[in-house]
Amino acid sequence: IRLQQAAPSPRGSPPPRSFTAERWAPSRREKRKYASLFKRTDWDQDGFIQGPEAWQLLERSRLDPQTLQQIFALADGRSRDGKLDFREFVCMVHLVTCVLRGARLNPQGLEPQLQQALMQLEPLELLASEREASRSRSASPIPPVATEEVPQTQ
């Protein structure tokens, strides 16, 4: 997933949907994207995204530093160890996504819809494999190369 703000929509496009409470819970598609991003970002494959790596992703969102600090604190809230496991990473990336879509962070903590989704989060490997499977199904098949019989001259 790209954590950059989307370009303005072209004329004639419908305005972006307003942010609603159910959007606090990431969709299955979003969770698959987040799993793929986690695997690409966990360079040492220890199951954690280190603080500096997480901050590199956060800064790509171009949100203000205060909002980014609040997002990281909410995501790392329980362990407060400066590194993110998969569940904390999903929380962080989804909070960025929500803020970019117009949501306001709750200074008291995570919204119940997001808390519930995180508690029921599928395993990283399952989501990552689903992402790969969906990407391979959506790839365009390569059309066969047309071969033309060339008459041989003697």
PDB file of C-alpha atoms in Angstrom:
ATOM      1  CA  ILE A   1       0.000   0.000   0.000  1.00  0.00           C
ATOM      2  CA  ARG A   2       1.201   3.444  -0.717  1.00  0.00           C
ATOM      3  CA  LEU A   3       1.000   5.757   2.241  1.00  0.00           C
ATOM      4  CA  GLN A   4       0.931   8.901   0.179  1.00  0.00           C
ATOM      5  CA  GLN A   5      -2.035  11.153  -0.218  1.00  0.00           C
ATOM      6  CA  ALA A   6      -4.030  10.483  -3.333  1.00  0.00           C
ATOM      7  CA  ALA A   7      -3.972  12.985  -6.137  1.00  0.00           C
ATOM      8  CA  PRO A   8      -7.091  15.120  -6.489  1.00  0.00           C
ATOM      9  CA  SER A   9      -9.826  13.304  -8.348  1.00  0.00           C
ATOM     10  CA  PRO A  10     -10.447  14.344 -11.944  1.00  0.00           C
ATOM     11  CA  ARG A  11     -13.470  16.440 -12.780  1.00  0.00           C
ATOM     12  CA  GLY A  12     -16.651  14.481 -12.979  1.00  0.00           C
ATOM     13  CA  SER A  13     -15.517  11.896 -10.423  1.00  0.00           C
ATOM     14  CA  PRO A  14     -17.783  11.415  -7.447  1.00  0.00           C
ATOM     15  CA  PRO A  15     -16.500  13.049  -4.268  1.00  0.00           C
ATOM     16  CA  PRO A  16     -14.727  10.705  -1.828  1.00  0.00           C
ATOM     17  CA  ARG A  17     -17.028   8.830   0.511  1.00  0.00           C
ATOM     18  CA  SER A  18     -17.437  10.361   3.931  1.00  0.00           C
ATOM     19  CA  PHE A  19     -15.655   8.508   6.680  1.00  0.00           C
ATOM     20  CA  THR A  20     -18.010   6.251   8.623  1.00  0.00           C
ATOM     21  CA  ALA A  21     -17.490   4.190  11.777  1.00  0.00           C
ATOM     22  CA  GLU A  22     -17.398   0.850   9.939  1.00  0.00           C
ATOM     23  CA  ARG A  23     -14.428   2.068   7.896  1.00  0.00           C
ATOM     24  CA  TRP A  24     -12.309   1.919  11.081  1.00  0.00           C
ATOM     25  CA  ALA A  25     -12.189  -1.854  10.537  1.00  0.00           C
ATOM     26  CA  PRO A  26      -9.829  -2.779   7.692  1.00  0.00           C
ATOM     27  CA  SER A  27     -11.351  -4.749   4.827  1.00  0.00           C
ATOM     28  CA  ARG A  28     -10.033  -8.180   3.897  1.00  0.00           C
ATOM     29  CA  ARG A  29      -8.338  -6.627   0.860  1.00  0.00           C
ATOM     30  CA  GLU A  30      -6.650  -3.980   3.033  1.00  0.00           C
ATOM     31  CA  LYS A  31      -5.442  -6.622   5.492  1.00  0.00           C
ATOM     32  CA  ARG A  32      -3.920  -8.604   2.623  1.00  0.00           C
ATOM     33  CA  LYS A  33      -2.127  -5.460   1.401  1.00  0.00           C
ATOM     34  CA  TYR A  34      -0.865  -4.740   4.914  1.00  0.00           C
ATOM     35  CA  ALA A  35       0.434  -8.330   5.218  1.00  0.00           C
ATOM     36  CA  SER A  36       2.362  -7.979   1.986  1.00  0.00           C
ATOM     37  CA  LEU A  37       3.782  -4.629   3.119  1.00  0.00           C
ATOM     38  CA  PHE A  38       4.768  -6.116   6.499  1.00  0.00           C
ATOM     39  CA  LYS A  39       6.673  -8.947   4.822  1.00  0.00           C
ATOM     40  CA  ARG A  40       8.491  -6.509   2.533  1.00  0.00           C
ATOM     41  CA  THR A  41       9.353  -4.200   5.446  1.00  0.00           C
ATOM     42  CA  ASP A  42      10.467  -6.906   7.924  1.00  0.00           C
ATOM     43  CA  TRP A  43      13.915  -7.173   6.349  1.00  0.00           C
ATOM     44  CA  ASP A  44      15.469  -9.375   9.039  1.00  0.00           C
ATOM     45  CA  GLN A  45      12.332 -11.559   9.145  1.00  0.00           C
ATOM     46  CA  ASP A  46      12.151 -11.501  12.942  1.00  0.00           C
ATOM     47  CA  GLY A  47       8.398 -10.824  12.984  1.00  0.00           C
ATOM     48  CA  PHE A  48       8.819  -7.160  13.965  1.00  0.00           C
ATOM     49  CA  ILE A  49       9.124  -3.837  12.200  1.00  0.00           C
ATOM     50  CA  GLN A  50      11.711  -1.791  14.056  1.00  0.00           C
ATOM     51  CA  GLY A  51      10.839   1.785  15.030  1.00  0.00           C
ATOM     52  CA  PRO A  52      13.035   3.494  12.412  1.00  0.00           C
ATOM     53  CA  GLU A  53      11.560   1.346   9.615  1.00  0.00           C
ATOM     54  CA  ALA A  54       8.041   2.148  10.818  1.00  0.00           C
ATOM     55  CA  TRP A  55       8.869   5.850  10.904  1.00  0.00           C
ATOM     56  CA  GLN A  56      10.105   5.729   7.300  1.00  0.00           C
ATOM     57  CA  LEU A  57       6.690   4.418   6.291  1.00  0.00           C
ATOM     58  CA  LEU A  58       4.865   6.946   8.444  1.00  0.00           C
ATOM     59  CA  GLU A  59       6.758   9.874   6.961  1.00  0.00           C
ATOM     60  CA  ARG A  60       5.798   8.796   3.441  1.00  0.00           C
ATOM     61  CA  SER A  61       2.190   9.622   4.338  1.00  0.00           C
ATOM     62  CA  ARG A  62       3.105  13.328   4.591  1.00  0.00           C
ATOM     63  CA  LEU A  63       0.924  13.715   7.668  1.00  0.00           C
ATOM     64  CA  ASP A  64       2.094  16.230  10.249  1.00  0.00           C
ATOM     65  CA  PRO A  65       4.626  15.023  12.858  1.00  0.00           C
ATOM     66  CA  GLN A  66       2.178  15.345  15.770  1.00  0.00           C
ATOM     67  CA  THR A  67      -0.351  13.085  14.025  1.00  0.00           C
ATOM     68  CA  LEU A  68       2.394  10.590  13.169  1.00  0.00           C
ATOM     69  CA  GLN A  69       3.525  10.475  16.807  1.00  0.00           C
ATOM     70  CA  GLN A  70      -0.043   9.889  17.920  1.00  0.00           C
ATOM     71  CA  ILE A  71      -0.481   7.093  15.353  1.00  0.00           C
ATOM     72  CA  PHE A  72       2.748   5.362  16.408  1.00  0.00           C
ATOM     73  CA  ALA A  73       1.811   5.665  20.097  1.00  0.00           C
ATOM     74  CA  LEU A  74      -1.644   4.176  19.441  1.00  0.00           C
ATOM     75  CA  ALA A  75      -0.192   1.316  17.381  1.00  0.00           C
ATOM     76  CA  ASP A  76       2.581   0.497  19.892  1.00  0.00           C
ATOM     77  CA  GLY A  77       0.216   1.168  22.782  1.00  0.00           C
ATOM     78  CA  ARG A  78       0.193  -2.144  24.628  1.00  0.00           C
ATOM     79  CA  SER A  79       3.814  -3.199  24.348  1.00  0.00           C
ATOM     80  CA  ARG A  80       5.421   0.249  24.151  1.00  0.00           C
ATOM     81  CA  ASP A  81       8.637  -1.434  23.027  1.00  0.00           C
ATOM     82  CA  GLY A  82       9.332   0.772  19.994  1.00  0.00           C
ATOM     83  CA  LYS A  83       8.852  -2.054  17.509  1.00  0.00           C
ATOM     84  CA  LEU A  84       5.704  -3.353  15.870  1.00  0.00           C
ATOM     85  CA  ASP A  85       4.476  -6.911  15.522  1.00  0.00           C
ATOM     86  CA  PHE A  86       2.055  -7.692  12.699  1.00  0.00           C
ATOM     87  CA  ARG A  87      -1.063  -6.675  14.648  1.00  0.00           C
ATOM     88  CA  GLU A  88       0.513  -3.369  15.731  1.00  0.00           C
ATOM     89  CA  PHE A  89       1.737  -2.751  12.181  1.00  0.00           C
ATOM     90  CA  VAL A  90      -1.769  -3.287  10.754  1.00  0.00           C
ATOM     91  CA  CYS A  91      -3.035  -0.833  13.350  1.00  0.00           C
ATOM     92  CA  MET A  92      -0.441   1.781  12.372  1.00  0.00           C
ATOM     93  CA  VAL A  93      -0.932   1.504   8.613  1.00  0.00           C
ATOM     94  CA  HIS A  94      -4.707   1.450   8.904  1.00  0.00           C
ATOM     95  CA  LEU A  95      -4.727   4.504  11.157  1.00  0.00           C
ATOM     96  CA  VAL A  96      -2.725   6.362   8.491  1.00  0.00           C
ATOM     97  CA  THR A  97      -5.196   5.176   5.848  1.00  0.00           C
ATOM     98  CA  CYS A  98      -8.146   6.340   7.944  1.00  0.00           C
ATOM     99  CA  VAL A  99      -6.653   9.773   8.630  1.00  0.00           C
ATOM    100  CA  LEU A 100      -5.872  10.225   4.930  1.00  0.00           C
ATOM    101  CA  ARG A 101      -9.541   9.398   4.249  1.00  0.00           C
ATOM    102  CA  GLY A 102     -10.690  12.131   6.618  1.00  0.00           C
ATOM    103  CA  ALA A 103     -11.028  10.365   9.977  1.00  0.00           C
ATOM    104  CA  ARG A 104     -10.033  12.080  13.201  1.00  0.00           C
ATOM    105  CA  LEU A 105      -7.958  10.162  15.713  1.00  0.00           C
ATOM    106  CA  ASN A 106      -9.472   9.528  19.116  1.00  0.00           C
ATOM    107  CA  PRO A 107      -7.016  10.813  21.748  1.00  0.00           C
ATOM    108  CA  GLN A 108      -8.525   8.320  24.214  1.00  0.00           C
ATOM    109  CA  GLY A 109      -7.486   5.267  22.195  1.00  0.00           C
ATOM    110  CA  LEU A 110      -8.477   3.056  19.312  1.00  0.00           C
ATOM    111  CA  GLU A 111     -12.007   3.009  17.972  1.00  0.00           C
ATOM    112  CA  PRO A 112     -13.977  -0.131  18.959  1.00  0.00           C
ATOM    113  CA  GLN A 113     -14.358  -1.264  15.325  1.00  0.00           C
ATOM    114  CA  LEU A 114     -10.576  -1.223  14.850  1.00  0.00           C
ATOM    115  CA  GLN A 115      -9.933  -2.895  18.219  1.00  0.00           C
ATOM    116  CA  GLN A 116     -12.342  -5.711  17.311  1.00  0.00           C
ATOM    117  CA  ALA A 117     -10.784  -6.170  13.852  1.00  0.00           C
ATOM    118  CA  LEU A 118      -7.290  -6.343  15.367  1.00  0.00           C
ATOM    119  CA  MET A 119      -8.389  -8.936  17.919  1.00  0.00           C
ATOM    120  CA  GLN A 120      -9.773 -11.100  15.095  1.00  0.00           C
ATOM    121  CA  LEU A 121      -6.860 -10.514  12.716  1.00  0.00           C
ATOM    122  CA  GLU A 122      -5.975 -13.506  10.590  1.00  0.00           C
ATOM    123  CA  PRO A 123      -2.381 -14.809  10.628  1.00  0.00           C
ATOM    124  CA  LEU A 124       0.209 -12.928   8.576  1.00  0.00           C
ATOM    125  CA  GLU A 125       1.097 -15.914   6.393  1.00  0.00           C
ATOM    126  CA  LEU A 126      -2.543 -16.594   5.491  1.00  0.00           C
ATOM    127  CA  LEU A 127      -3.197 -13.001   4.440  1.00  0.00           C
ATOM    128  CA  ALA A 128       0.097 -12.753   2.536  1.00  0.00           C
ATOM    129  CA  SER A 129      -0.590 -15.979   0.630  1.00  0.00           C
ATOM    130  CA  GLU A 130      -4.111 -14.761  -0.239  1.00  0.00           C
ATOM    131  CA  ARG A 131      -2.590 -11.537  -1.537  1.00  0.00           C
ATOM    132  CA  GLU A 132      -0.165 -13.440  -3.750  1.00  0.00           C
ATOM    133  CA  ALA A 133      -2.928 -15.730  -5.017  1.00  0.00           C
ATOM    134  CA  SER A 134      -5.187 -12.785  -5.881  1.00  0.00           C
ATOM    135  CA  ARG A 135      -2.335 -11.020  -7.658  1.00  0.00           C
ATOM    136  CA  SER A 136      -1.515 -14.068  -9.774  1.00  0.00           C
ATOM    137  CA  ARG A 137      -5.180 -14.555 -10.728  1.00  0.00           C
ATOM    138  CA  SER A 138      -5.524 -10.932 -11.785  1.00  0.00           C
ATOM    139  CA  ALA A 139      -2.411 -10.953 -13.953  1.00  0.00           C
ATOM    140  CA  SER A 140      -3.175 -10.922 -17.636  1.00  0.00           C
ATOM    141  CA  PRO A 141      -2.229 -14.145 -19.335  1.00  0.00           C
ATOM    142  CA  ILE A 142       0.430 -13.740 -21.975  1.00  0.00           C
ATOM    143  CA  PRO A 143      -1.140 -14.361 -25.359  1.00  0.00           C
ATOM    144  CA  PRO A 144       0.531 -17.050 -27.436  1.00  0.00           C
ATOM    145  CA  VAL A 145       2.934 -15.768 -30.031  1.00  0.00           C
ATOM    146  CA  ALA A 146       1.543 -16.161 -33.518  1.00  0.00           C
ATOM    147  CA  THR A 147       3.864 -18.194 -35.643  1.00  0.00           C
ATOM    148  CA  GLU A 148       3.635 -18.143 -39.334  1.00  0.00           C
ATOM    149  CA  GLU A 149       4.744 -21.022 -41.463  1.00  0.00           C
ATOM    150  CA  VAL A 150       7.377 -19.785 -43.834  1.00  0.00           C
ATOM    151  CA  PRO A 151       7.586 -21.826 -46.987  1.00  0.00           C
ATOM    152  CA  GLN A 152      11.017 -23.285 -47.423  1.00  0.00           C
ATOM    153  CA  THR A 153      12.715 -22.694 -50.717  1.00  0.00           C
ATOM    154  CA  GLN A 154      15.020 -25.273 -52.196  1.00  0.00           C
TER     155      GLN A 154
END
